[in-house]
mmCIF file with all atom_site columns, C-alpha atoms in Angstrom:
data_model
loop_
_atom_site.group_PDB
_atom_site.id
_atom_site.type_symbol
_atom_site.label_atom_id
_atom_site.label_alt_id
_atom_site.label_comp_id
_atom_site.label_asym_id
_atom_site.label_entity_id
_atom_site.label_seq_id
_atom_site.pdbx_PDB_ins_code
_atom_site.Cartn_x
_atom_site.Cartn_y
_atom_site.Cartn_z
_atom_site.occupancy
_atom_site.B_iso_or_equiv
_atom_site.pdbx_formal_charge
_atom_site.auth_seq_id
_atom_site.auth_comp_id
_atom_site.auth_asym_id
_atom_site.auth_atom_id
_atom_site.pdbx_PDB_model_num
ATOM 1  C CA . MET A 1 1  ? 0.000   0.000  0.000  1.00 84.00 ? 22  MET A CA 1
ATOM 2  C CA . GLN A 1 2  ? 1.330   3.411  -0.941 1.00 92.00 ? 23  GLN A CA 1
ATOM 3  C CA . GLN A 1 3  ? 2.093   5.947  1.797  1.00 93.00 ? 24  GLN A CA 1
ATOM 4  C CA . SER A 1 4  ? -0.433  8.319  0.218  1.00 94.00 ? 25  SER A CA 1
ATOM 5  C CA . GLU A 1 5  ? -3.140  5.659  0.529  1.00 96.00 ? 26  GLU A CA 1
ATOM 6  C CA . VAL A 1 6  ? -2.250  5.142  4.185  1.00 97.00 ? 27  VAL A CA 1
ATOM 7  C CA . LEU A 1 7  ? -2.378  8.909  4.768  1.00 97.00 ? 28  LEU A CA 1
ATOM 8  C CA . GLU A 1 8  ? -5.792  9.117  3.126  1.00 96.00 ? 29  GLU A CA 1
ATOM 9  C CA . LYS A 1 9  ? -7.149  6.350  5.360  1.00 97.00 ? 30  LYS A CA 1
ATOM 10 C CA . VAL A 1 10 ? -5.530  7.827  8.485  1.00 97.00 ? 31  VAL A CA 1
ATOM 11 C CA . VAL A 1 11 ? -7.192  11.173 7.783  1.00 96.00 ? 32  VAL A CA 1
ATOM 12 C CA . ALA A 1 12 ? -10.550 9.474  7.202  1.00 97.00 ? 33  ALA A CA 1
ATOM 13 C CA . ILE A 1 13 ? -10.226 7.675  10.553 1.00 97.00 ? 34  ILE A CA 1
ATOM 14 C CA . LEU A 1 14 ? -9.169  10.833 12.410 1.00 97.00 ? 35  LEU A CA 1
ATOM 15 C CA . THR A 1 15 ? -11.773 13.143 10.869 1.00 96.00 ? 36  THR A CA 1
ATOM 16 C CA . PRO A 1 16 ? -14.724 12.259 13.147 1.00 96.00 ? 37  PRO A CA 1
ATOM 17 C CA . TYR A 1 17 ? -12.552 12.969 16.217 1.00 96.00 ? 38  TYR A CA 1
ATOM 18 C CA . VAL A 1 18 ? -11.053 16.280 15.026 1.00 97.00 ? 39  VAL A CA 1
ATOM 19 C CA . LYS A 1 19 ? -12.240 19.428 16.820 1.00 97.00 ? 40  LYS A CA 1
ATOM 20 C CA . ASN A 1 20 ? -10.065 21.879 14.849 1.00 97.00 ? 41  ASN A CA 1
ATOM 21 C CA . GLN A 1 21 ? -11.404 21.713 11.296 1.00 95.00 ? 42  GLN A CA 1
ATOM 22 C CA . ALA A 1 22 ? -9.006  24.458 10.116 1.00 96.00 ? 43  ALA A CA 1
ATOM 23 C CA . ALA A 1 23 ? -6.021  22.320 11.108 1.00 96.00 ? 44  ALA A CA 1
ATOM 24 C CA . LEU A 1 24 ? -7.603  19.350 9.348  1.00 95.00 ? 45  LEU A CA 1
ATOM 25 C CA . ALA A 1 25 ? -8.033  21.404 6.165  1.00 95.00 ? 46  ALA A CA 1
ATOM 26 C CA . GLY A 1 26 ? -4.345  22.360 6.230  1.00 96.00 ? 47  GLY A CA 1
ATOM 27 C CA . LEU A 1 27 ? -3.138  18.974 7.374  1.00 96.00 ? 48  LEU A CA 1
ATOM 28 C CA . LYS A 1 28 ? 0.569   18.165 6.949  1.00 95.00 ? 49  LYS A CA 1
ATOM 29 C CA . PRO A 1 29 ? 2.660   15.223 8.143  1.00 95.00 ? 50  PRO A CA 1
ATOM 30 C CA . GLU A 1 30 ? 3.888   17.465 10.990 1.00 97.00 ? 51  GLU A CA 1
ATOM 31 C CA . THR A 1 31 ? 0.349   18.137 12.207 1.00 97.00 ? 52  THR A CA 1
ATOM 32 C CA . ASN A 1 32 ? 0.116   17.083 15.851 1.00 97.00 ? 53  ASN A CA 1
ATOM 33 C CA . ILE A 1 33 ? -2.892  14.874 16.503 1.00 97.00 ? 54  ILE A CA 1
ATOM 34 C CA . LEU A 1 34 ? -3.604  16.145 20.013 1.00 96.00 ? 55  LEU A CA 1
ATOM 35 C CA . ASP A 1 35 ? -2.328  19.736 19.937 1.00 97.00 ? 56  ASP A CA 1
ATOM 36 C CA . ASP A 1 36 ? -3.213  20.808 16.393 1.00 98.00 ? 57  ASP A CA 1
ATOM 37 C CA . LEU A 1 37 ? -6.212  18.647 15.498 1.00 97.00 ? 58  LEU A CA 1
ATOM 38 C CA . LYS A 1 38 ? -7.509  18.816 19.089 1.00 97.00 ? 59  LYS A CA 1
ATOM 39 C CA . VAL A 1 39 ? -8.402  15.132 19.179 1.00 96.00 ? 60  VAL A CA 1
ATOM 40 C CA . ASN A 1 40 ? -9.423  14.289 22.740 1.00 94.00 ? 61  ASN A CA 1
ATOM 41 C CA . SER A 1 41 ? -6.721  12.085 24.267 1.00 89.00 ? 62  SER A CA 1
ATOM 42 C CA . ALA A 1 42 ? -9.404  9.776  25.661 1.00 91.00 ? 63  ALA A CA 1
ATOM 43 C CA . ARG A 1 43 ? -10.499 9.064  22.079 1.00 93.00 ? 64  ARG A CA 1
ATOM 44 C CA . LEU A 1 44 ? -7.029  7.926  21.001 1.00 90.00 ? 65  LEU A CA 1
ATOM 45 C CA . VAL A 1 45 ? -7.885  4.385  22.009 1.00 91.00 ? 66  VAL A CA 1
ATOM 46 C CA . ASP A 1 46 ? -10.747 4.463  19.507 1.00 95.00 ? 67  ASP A CA 1
ATOM 47 C CA . VAL A 1 47 ? -8.419  5.888  16.845 1.00 95.00 ? 68  VAL A CA 1
ATOM 48 C CA . VAL A 1 48 ? -5.783  3.204  17.434 1.00 95.00 ? 69  VAL A CA 1
ATOM 49 C CA . LEU A 1 49 ? -8.414  0.451  17.353 1.00 96.00 ? 70  LEU A CA 1
ATOM 50 C CA . ALA A 1 50 ? -9.687  1.863  14.061 1.00 97.00 ? 71  ALA A CA 1
ATOM 51 C CA . PHE A 1 51 ? -6.123  1.850  12.673 1.00 97.00 ? 72  PHE A CA 1
ATOM 52 C CA . GLU A 1 52 ? -5.735  -1.776 13.731 1.00 97.00 ? 73  GLU A CA 1
ATOM 53 C CA . ASP A 1 53 ? -9.034  -2.789 12.134 1.00 98.00 ? 74  ASP A CA 1
ATOM 54 C CA . GLU A 1 54 ? -8.519  -0.827 8.917  1.00 97.00 ? 75  GLU A CA 1
ATOM 55 C CA . PHE A 1 55 ? -4.973  -1.990 8.279  1.00 97.00 ? 76  PHE A CA 1
ATOM 56 C CA . GLY A 1 56 ? -5.055  -5.445 9.923  1.00 97.00 ? 77  GLY A CA 1
ATOM 57 C CA . ILE A 1 57 ? -2.189  -4.593 12.267 1.00 97.00 ? 78  ILE A CA 1
ATOM 58 C CA . GLU A 1 58 ? -1.549  -4.586 16.009 1.00 97.00 ? 79  GLU A CA 1
ATOM 59 C CA . VAL A 1 59 ? -0.105  -1.511 17.706 1.00 96.00 ? 80  VAL A CA 1
ATOM 60 C CA . ALA A 1 60 ? 1.598   -1.944 21.082 1.00 95.00 ? 81  ALA A CA 1
ATOM 61 C CA . ASP A 1 61 ? 1.102   0.630  23.828 1.00 93.00 ? 82  ASP A CA 1
ATOM 62 C CA . ASP A 1 62 ? 4.749   1.719  23.680 1.00 95.00 ? 83  ASP A CA 1
ATOM 63 C CA . GLU A 1 63 ? 4.385   2.317  19.937 1.00 95.00 ? 84  GLU A CA 1
ATOM 64 C CA . VAL A 1 64 ? 1.292   4.464  20.511 1.00 92.00 ? 85  VAL A CA 1
ATOM 65 C CA . ASP A 1 65 ? 3.254   6.570  22.979 1.00 92.00 ? 86  ASP A CA 1
ATOM 66 C CA . LYS A 1 66 ? 5.715   7.500  20.181 1.00 94.00 ? 87  LYS A CA 1
ATOM 67 C CA . VAL A 1 67 ? 3.000   8.740  17.793 1.00 95.00 ? 88  VAL A CA 1
ATOM 68 C CA . ALA A 1 68 ? 2.428   12.483 18.062 1.00 96.00 ? 89  ALA A CA 1
ATOM 69 C CA . THR A 1 69 ? 1.857   13.613 14.489 1.00 97.00 ? 90  THR A CA 1
ATOM 70 C CA . VAL A 1 70 ? -0.111  12.389 11.514 1.00 97.00 ? 91  VAL A CA 1
ATOM 71 C CA . GLY A 1 71 ? 3.210   11.564 9.851  1.00 97.00 ? 92  GLY A CA 1
ATOM 72 C CA . ASP A 1 72 ? 4.238   9.453  12.865 1.00 97.00 ? 93  ASP A CA 1
ATOM 73 C CA . ALA A 1 73 ? 1.010   7.463  12.513 1.00 97.00 ? 94  ALA A CA 1
ATOM 74 C CA . VAL A 1 74 ? 1.478   6.981  8.769  1.00 97.00 ? 95  VAL A CA 1
ATOM 75 C CA . ASN A 1 75 ? 5.105   5.915  9.206  1.00 97.00 ? 96  ASN A CA 1
ATOM 76 C CA . LEU A 1 76 ? 4.221   3.433  11.950 1.00 97.00 ? 97  LEU A CA 1
ATOM 77 C CA . ILE A 1 77 ? 1.441   1.903  9.871  1.00 97.00 ? 98  ILE A CA 1
ATOM 78 C CA . CYS A 1 78 ? 3.603   1.702  6.741  1.00 97.00 ? 99  CYS A CA 1
ATOM 79 C CA . LYS A 1 79 ? 6.379   0.040  8.765  1.00 96.00 ? 100 LYS A CA 1
ATOM 80 C CA . LYS A 1 80 ? 3.927   -2.580 10.047 1.00 96.00 ? 101 LYS A CA 1
ATOM 81 C CA . LEU A 1 81 ? 2.495   -3.211 6.577  1.00 96.00 ? 102 LEU A CA 1
ATOM 82 C CA . ASN A 1 82 ? 5.937   -3.866 5.044  1.00 86.00 ? 103 ASN A CA 1
#
């Protein structure tokens, strides 16, 4: 799967949880999921579960702790898919 396809799916998964629509509209790999998109940290579990379901992967807690940006999420998913 191409990185652009992963990014597209990551954005689709994040979109329902985003409170800052302006940040979503200008989304970049450096966009911070919590600080910029204003995704509630309590909802991250739902986001990670959606990533696991969508991509057929498992994400360990310590791996989740290292994901801060959209690019971090895409890179982690791509790494697990390859």
